[in-house]
Short mmCIF file of C-alpha atoms in Angstrom, two decimals:
data_model
loop_
_atom_site.label_atom_id
_atom_site.label_comp_id
_atom_site.label_asym_id
_atom_site.label_seq_id
_atom_site.Cartn_x
_atom_site.Cartn_y
_atom_site.Cartn_z
CA MET A 1 3.27 -4.89 14.99
CA LYS A 2 2.59 -6.07 11.42
CA TYR A 3 2.95 -9.81 10.75
CA SER A 4 2.93 -11.26 7.27
CA SER A 5 3.64 -14.44 5.40
CA PHE A 6 5.83 -14.29 2.22
CA VAL A 7 8.13 -16.33 0.06
CA ALA A 8 11.70 -16.51 1.38
CA ALA A 9 14.80 -15.80 -0.61
CA ASP A 10 15.18 -19.54 -1.47
CA GLY A 11 11.70 -19.77 -2.79
CA SER A 12 10.05 -21.55 0.22
CA ALA A 13 7.15 -20.02 2.23
CA THR A 14 7.94 -18.15 5.46
CA TRP A 15 6.66 -15.56 7.75
CA GLY A 16 7.92 -12.75 9.85
CA ILE A 17 7.31 -9.03 10.80
CA VAL A 18 7.26 -6.08 8.53
CA ASP A 19 8.50 -3.05 10.24
CA ASP A 20 9.41 0.33 8.58
CA GLY A 21 9.84 -1.08 5.19
CA THR A 22 11.81 -4.16 6.17
CA ALA A 23 10.55 -7.69 6.24
CA TYR A 24 12.28 -9.79 8.94
CA ASP A 25 12.16 -13.64 8.36
CA LEU A 26 11.02 -15.52 11.52
CA GLY A 27 10.09 -18.65 9.81
CA PRO A 28 12.18 -21.88 8.79
CA THR A 29 14.64 -19.87 6.51
CA GLY A 30 15.10 -17.29 9.26
CA LYS A 31 15.00 -17.30 12.95
CA ASN A 32 12.76 -20.38 12.94
CA LEU A 33 10.52 -19.49 15.55
CA ALA A 34 7.63 -21.49 14.06
CA THR A 35 7.04 -23.00 10.64
CA THR A 36 4.22 -20.75 9.69
CA LEU A 37 2.28 -17.81 10.67
CA ARG A 38 -0.58 -20.11 11.64
CA ALA A 39 1.72 -22.19 13.72
CA ALA A 40 3.03 -19.14 15.53
CA VAL A 41 -0.69 -18.35 16.63
CA GLU A 42 -1.09 -21.71 17.81
CA GLN A 43 2.17 -21.98 19.66
CA GLY A 44 1.28 -18.31 21.32
CA ILE A 45 4.30 -16.61 19.63
CA PHE A 46 2.14 -14.45 17.48
CA GLY A 47 1.97 -10.77 19.05
CA THR A 48 4.87 -11.50 21.38
CA VAL A 49 7.97 -11.23 19.20
CA THR A 50 9.99 -8.18 20.50
CA ALA A 51 12.29 -5.82 18.52
CA ASP A 52 15.27 -7.51 19.97
CA GLN A 53 14.11 -10.67 18.67
CA TYR A 54 13.13 -9.82 15.12
CA GLN A 55 15.77 -7.39 14.41
CA GLU A 56 18.37 -10.10 14.82
CA ALA A 57 16.61 -12.14 11.98
CA PRO A 58 17.50 -12.18 8.27
CA SER A 59 15.81 -9.29 6.37
CA ARG A 60 14.93 -7.93 3.01
CA PRO A 61 13.37 -4.76 2.04
CA GLU A 62 9.53 -5.08 1.84
CA THR A 63 9.40 -4.10 -1.72
CA ASP A 64 11.58 -7.33 -2.55
CA ILE A 65 9.30 -9.98 -0.98
CA GLU A 66 6.41 -11.75 -2.54
CA PHE A 67 3.51 -11.73 -0.08
CA LEU A 68 1.42 -14.68 0.58
CA PRO A 69 -2.02 -14.81 2.04
CA ALA A 70 -1.68 -13.75 5.72
CA ILE A 71 -2.60 -17.17 6.90
CA THR A 72 -1.66 -19.55 4.29
CA ASP A 73 -3.09 -22.77 5.70
CA PRO A 74 -6.35 -22.05 7.76
CA GLY A 75 -8.34 -25.07 8.70
CA LYS A 76 -11.33 -23.12 8.16
CA ILE A 77 -12.38 -19.90 6.40
CA ILE A 78 -15.82 -18.87 7.58
CA CYS A 79 -17.38 -15.97 5.43
CA ILE A 80 -20.31 -13.80 6.19
CA GLY A 81 -22.60 -12.42 3.78
CA VAL A 82 -24.69 -9.11 3.71
CA ASN A 83 -23.57 -7.95 6.99
CA TYR A 84 -23.65 -4.20 6.66
CA LYS A 85 -26.98 -2.43 6.47
CA ALA A 86 -26.09 -0.59 3.30
CA HIS A 87 -25.22 -3.92 1.63
CA GLN A 88 -28.55 -5.46 2.93
CA GLU A 89 -30.50 -2.64 1.46
CA GLU A 90 -28.89 -2.74 -2.10
CA SER A 91 -29.12 -6.46 -2.13
CA GLY A 92 -32.67 -6.54 -0.75
CA LYS A 93 -31.93 -8.84 2.11
CA THR A 94 -32.90 -6.82 5.11
CA GLY A 95 -34.36 -8.26 8.28
CA GLN A 96 -31.89 -10.96 8.94
CA THR A 97 -32.35 -12.90 12.05
CA ALA A 98 -29.14 -14.97 11.85
CA PRO A 99 -26.02 -14.33 9.95
CA THR A 100 -25.50 -15.59 6.40
CA VAL A 101 -22.72 -18.02 6.23
CA PHE A 102 -20.68 -19.77 3.59
CA THR A 103 -17.19 -21.17 3.37
CA ARG A 104 -14.04 -20.45 1.35
CA PHE A 105 -11.47 -22.91 0.79
CA ALA A 106 -7.81 -22.15 1.62
CA ASP A 107 -6.33 -22.90 -1.66
CA THR A 108 -8.46 -20.06 -3.33
CA GLN A 109 -6.43 -17.28 -1.36
CA MET A 110 -3.77 -15.14 -2.69
CA GLY A 111 -1.53 -12.42 -1.16
CA HIS A 112 -1.05 -8.70 -1.44
CA LEU A 113 -0.08 -7.79 -5.02
CA ALA A 114 -0.78 -11.14 -6.39
CA PRO A 115 -3.24 -11.43 -9.48
CA ALA A 116 -6.92 -11.63 -8.75
CA VAL A 117 -7.86 -14.29 -11.37
CA MET A 118 -11.12 -13.45 -13.42
CA PRO A 119 -12.61 -16.86 -14.67
CA ARG A 120 -13.00 -17.19 -18.32
CA SER A 121 -16.38 -18.61 -17.56
CA THR A 122 -17.95 -15.32 -16.18
CA THR A 123 -18.58 -11.80 -17.06
CA LYS A 124 -19.58 -10.80 -13.66
CA PHE A 125 -16.52 -10.46 -11.66
CA ASP A 126 -16.79 -8.43 -8.42
CA TYR A 127 -14.94 -7.27 -5.35
CA GLU A 128 -16.03 -7.30 -1.62
CA GLY A 129 -13.71 -5.43 0.59
CA GLU A 130 -13.97 -7.04 4.22
CA MET A 131 -12.05 -7.20 7.49
CA ALA A 132 -11.04 -10.70 8.49
CA LEU A 133 -10.32 -11.97 12.02
CA VAL A 134 -8.10 -14.98 13.09
CA ILE A 135 -8.95 -17.09 15.93
CA GLY A 136 -6.24 -17.42 18.57
CA LYS A 137 -7.36 -20.40 20.61
CA GLU A 138 -9.73 -23.32 20.58
CA ALA A 139 -13.24 -22.06 20.37
CA TRP A 140 -16.48 -23.99 20.87
CA HIS A 141 -19.75 -22.50 22.34
CA VAL A 142 -18.27 -19.18 23.04
CA ALA A 143 -20.35 -16.68 24.82
CA GLU A 144 -20.78 -13.02 23.26
CA GLU A 145 -19.11 -11.67 26.18
CA ASP A 146 -16.08 -13.75 26.09
CA ALA A 147 -15.50 -13.42 22.42
CA TRP A 148 -12.92 -10.83 22.16
CA ASP A 149 -10.46 -13.07 24.09
CA TYR A 150 -10.63 -15.49 21.25
CA ILE A 151 -9.38 -13.17 18.39
CA ALA A 152 -5.55 -13.29 17.67
CA GLY A 153 -5.54 -10.62 15.12
CA TYR A 154 -7.19 -8.79 12.04
CA GLY A 155 -6.36 -8.30 8.40
CA ALA A 156 -7.84 -6.98 5.17
CA TYR A 157 -9.70 -9.27 3.03
CA ASN A 158 -11.18 -9.05 -0.67
CA ASP A 159 -13.79 -11.74 -1.21
CA PHE A 160 -13.72 -11.57 -5.08
CA SER A 161 -16.90 -13.06 -6.22
CA VAL A 162 -18.07 -14.77 -9.38
CA ARG A 163 -21.53 -13.35 -9.34
CA ASP A 164 -23.11 -15.64 -12.19
CA TRP A 165 -22.05 -18.75 -10.37
CA GLN A 166 -22.81 -17.40 -7.09
CA LYS A 167 -26.54 -16.70 -8.18
CA ALA A 168 -27.03 -19.69 -10.12
CA ALA A 169 -28.45 -21.51 -7.04
CA SER A 170 -29.39 -20.86 -3.42
CA GLN A 171 -25.74 -21.87 -2.24
CA TRP A 172 -23.00 -19.41 -2.74
CA ILE A 173 -20.11 -21.77 -2.46
CA PRO A 174 -19.32 -22.10 -6.15
CA GLY A 175 -19.11 -18.23 -6.92
CA LYS A 176 -16.81 -17.76 -3.78
CA ASN A 177 -14.10 -20.48 -4.40
CA PHE A 178 -12.53 -20.00 -7.93
CA PRO A 179 -8.51 -20.14 -7.56
CA GLY A 180 -6.98 -16.74 -7.01
CA THR A 181 -9.94 -14.96 -5.64
CA GLY A 182 -9.47 -14.63 -1.86
CA GLY A 183 -7.11 -11.72 -1.22
CA PHE A 184 -5.78 -11.78 2.42
CA GLY A 185 -3.18 -9.30 3.70
CA PRO A 186 -0.80 -7.76 3.28
CA TYR A 187 -0.52 -7.75 7.17
CA LEU A 188 -2.02 -9.66 10.23
CA VAL A 189 -1.98 -7.06 13.12
CA PRO A 190 -2.41 -8.52 16.81
CA ALA A 191 -5.87 -7.53 18.46
CA GLU A 192 -4.22 -6.02 21.24
CA ASP A 193 -2.28 -3.62 18.97
CA LEU A 194 -5.21 -2.49 17.12
CA GLY A 195 -7.77 -1.52 19.96
CA SER A 196 -11.41 -1.07 19.29
CA THR A 197 -12.65 -2.28 15.75
CA ASP A 198 -15.32 0.25 15.92
CA ALA A 199 -12.88 2.93 15.24
CA LEU A 200 -11.82 1.35 12.06
CA THR A 201 -12.78 2.60 8.46
CA LEU A 202 -12.83 0.16 5.62
CA GLU A 203 -12.46 1.53 2.02
CA THR A 204 -12.48 -0.33 -1.20
CA ARG A 205 -11.19 1.48 -4.41
CA VAL A 206 -11.33 0.43 -7.97
CA ASN A 207 -8.59 2.06 -10.22
CA GLY A 208 -8.30 4.84 -7.48
CA GLU A 209 -12.19 5.40 -7.32
CA THR A 210 -13.76 4.86 -3.92
CA ARG A 211 -16.51 2.17 -4.21
CA GLN A 212 -16.99 1.17 -0.53
CA LYS A 213 -16.45 3.18 2.64
CA ALA A 214 -17.81 2.14 5.89
CA SER A 215 -17.05 2.05 9.62
CA VAL A 216 -16.59 -1.43 10.89
CA ALA A 217 -18.98 -0.33 13.64
CA ASP A 218 -21.69 -0.53 11.06
CA LEU A 219 -21.55 -4.44 10.96
CA TYR A 220 -25.18 -5.68 11.33
CA PHE A 221 -24.02 -8.78 13.35
CA THR A 222 -21.16 -7.54 15.58
CA ILE A 223 -17.91 -9.52 16.01
CA PRO A 224 -18.88 -11.13 19.30
CA GLN A 225 -22.40 -12.13 17.81
CA LEU A 226 -20.35 -13.80 14.67
CA ILE A 227 -18.07 -15.63 16.91
CA SER A 228 -20.62 -16.90 19.29
CA TYR A 229 -22.95 -17.84 16.38
CA VAL A 230 -20.08 -19.49 14.21
CA THR A 231 -18.82 -21.47 17.37
CA GLY A 232 -22.33 -22.71 18.11
CA PHE A 233 -22.24 -24.95 14.95
CA THR A 234 -18.47 -25.65 14.44
CA ARG A 235 -15.33 -25.74 16.63
CA LEU A 236 -12.85 -23.16 15.52
CA SER A 237 -9.04 -23.66 16.04
CA PRO A 238 -6.11 -21.37 16.12
CA GLY A 239 -5.60 -19.82 12.71
CA ASP A 240 -9.09 -20.31 11.49
CA VAL A 241 -10.49 -17.21 9.73
CA ILE A 242 -13.81 -15.37 10.03
CA VAL A 243 -14.39 -12.90 7.13
CA THR A 244 -16.96 -10.56 8.54
CA GLY A 245 -18.91 -9.10 5.58
CA THR A 246 -18.81 -6.29 2.83
CA PRO A 247 -20.33 -2.66 3.08
CA GLY A 248 -22.62 -1.48 0.40
CA GLY A 249 -21.25 -0.48 -3.10
CA VAL A 250 -20.31 -3.82 -4.48
CA GLY A 251 -19.92 -3.56 -8.29
CA LEU A 252 -22.97 -5.79 -8.82
CA PHE A 253 -25.14 -2.87 -7.70
CA TRP A 254 -22.85 0.08 -8.48
CA GLY A 255 -24.31 0.79 -11.90
CA GLU A 256 -22.91 0.47 -15.34
CA GLY A 257 -19.25 -0.48 -15.35
CA GLY A 258 -19.45 -1.42 -11.81
CA LEU A 259 -18.06 -4.99 -12.41
CA LEU A 260 -14.47 -5.84 -12.86
CA SER A 261 -12.33 -6.33 -16.02
CA ALA A 262 -8.87 -7.38 -16.57
CA GLY A 263 -6.47 -4.72 -15.64
CA ASP A 264 -8.48 -3.11 -13.02
CA VAL A 265 -6.69 -2.55 -9.71
CA VAL A 266 -8.71 -3.22 -6.51
CA GLU A 267 -7.51 -1.96 -3.14
CA VAL A 268 -8.98 -2.57 0.33
CA GLU A 269 -7.75 -0.29 2.85
CA ILE A 270 -8.60 -0.59 6.58
CA THR A 271 -7.30 1.44 9.41
CA GLY A 272 -4.03 0.23 11.02
CA LEU A 273 -4.20 -2.93 8.87
CA GLY A 274 -2.64 -1.54 5.67
CA THR A 275 -3.76 -1.63 2.04
CA LEU A 276 -4.48 -5.06 0.28
CA ARG A 277 -3.86 -4.35 -3.67
CA ASN A 278 -4.69 -6.90 -6.48
CA THR A 279 -4.89 -6.38 -10.13
CA VAL A 280 -7.44 -8.32 -12.20
CA GLU A 281 -6.10 -10.82 -14.64
CA LEU A 282 -8.07 -12.94 -17.01
CA GLU A 283 -7.74 -16.77 -16.40
CA GLN A 284 -5.18 -18.27 -18.72
#
């Protein structure tokens, strides 16, 4: 089942299920099962809605809705850097003994088909296709063997990066938190619907050209290791997001013309999670 956050017919934010090209409104302007998709996760509704329930809700064609970030209001977004071996090798950051962790602010996110905003202060705007997971219950000091039980669902993410701001100092936060640079969606798929993440393939395309392609099984620090590590230093709540890392092939190391320009169309496709598409626009 594919869940999404989107703009309701009256212009307010809502959420629901997208099935066979139709978006069903389960939020405040529709069936009103919960106020947001994050609230649906908190209340245990996410992943439990039946066809009989959602097919009674107000609906519109998927092509008519404006997508919002899959989780619009996460309390925390924890991002993992250089977490595929190929990306470690291209960036010269091999031999890690602990995950590289940074934060992204919720108000930097945008949805599927929204512009990716290239700041006027940079000439080094880059893509990073990733898989994100959403926490389903309170998580603190989680053991690796228990980690899968804490995942509500998964979605595609594009951690657009402003490389000159990122590289200006040892801390990456400035280069990862410009407005309109955290693409998340179009869908959030329940973990139990997706099966083993090792079977998933992540592919990033720029103007139709494949730039990144890897199996999620190639993560250097596994999903259980990430959840255990992150919850070792911060308590996670339902709706919090962990963005698990990007494969090799980012624009910075792609070669001449690898970085992004206004008008470029960037797609992140992950098996079973759909295709996240954003077009680069120069900051106004």
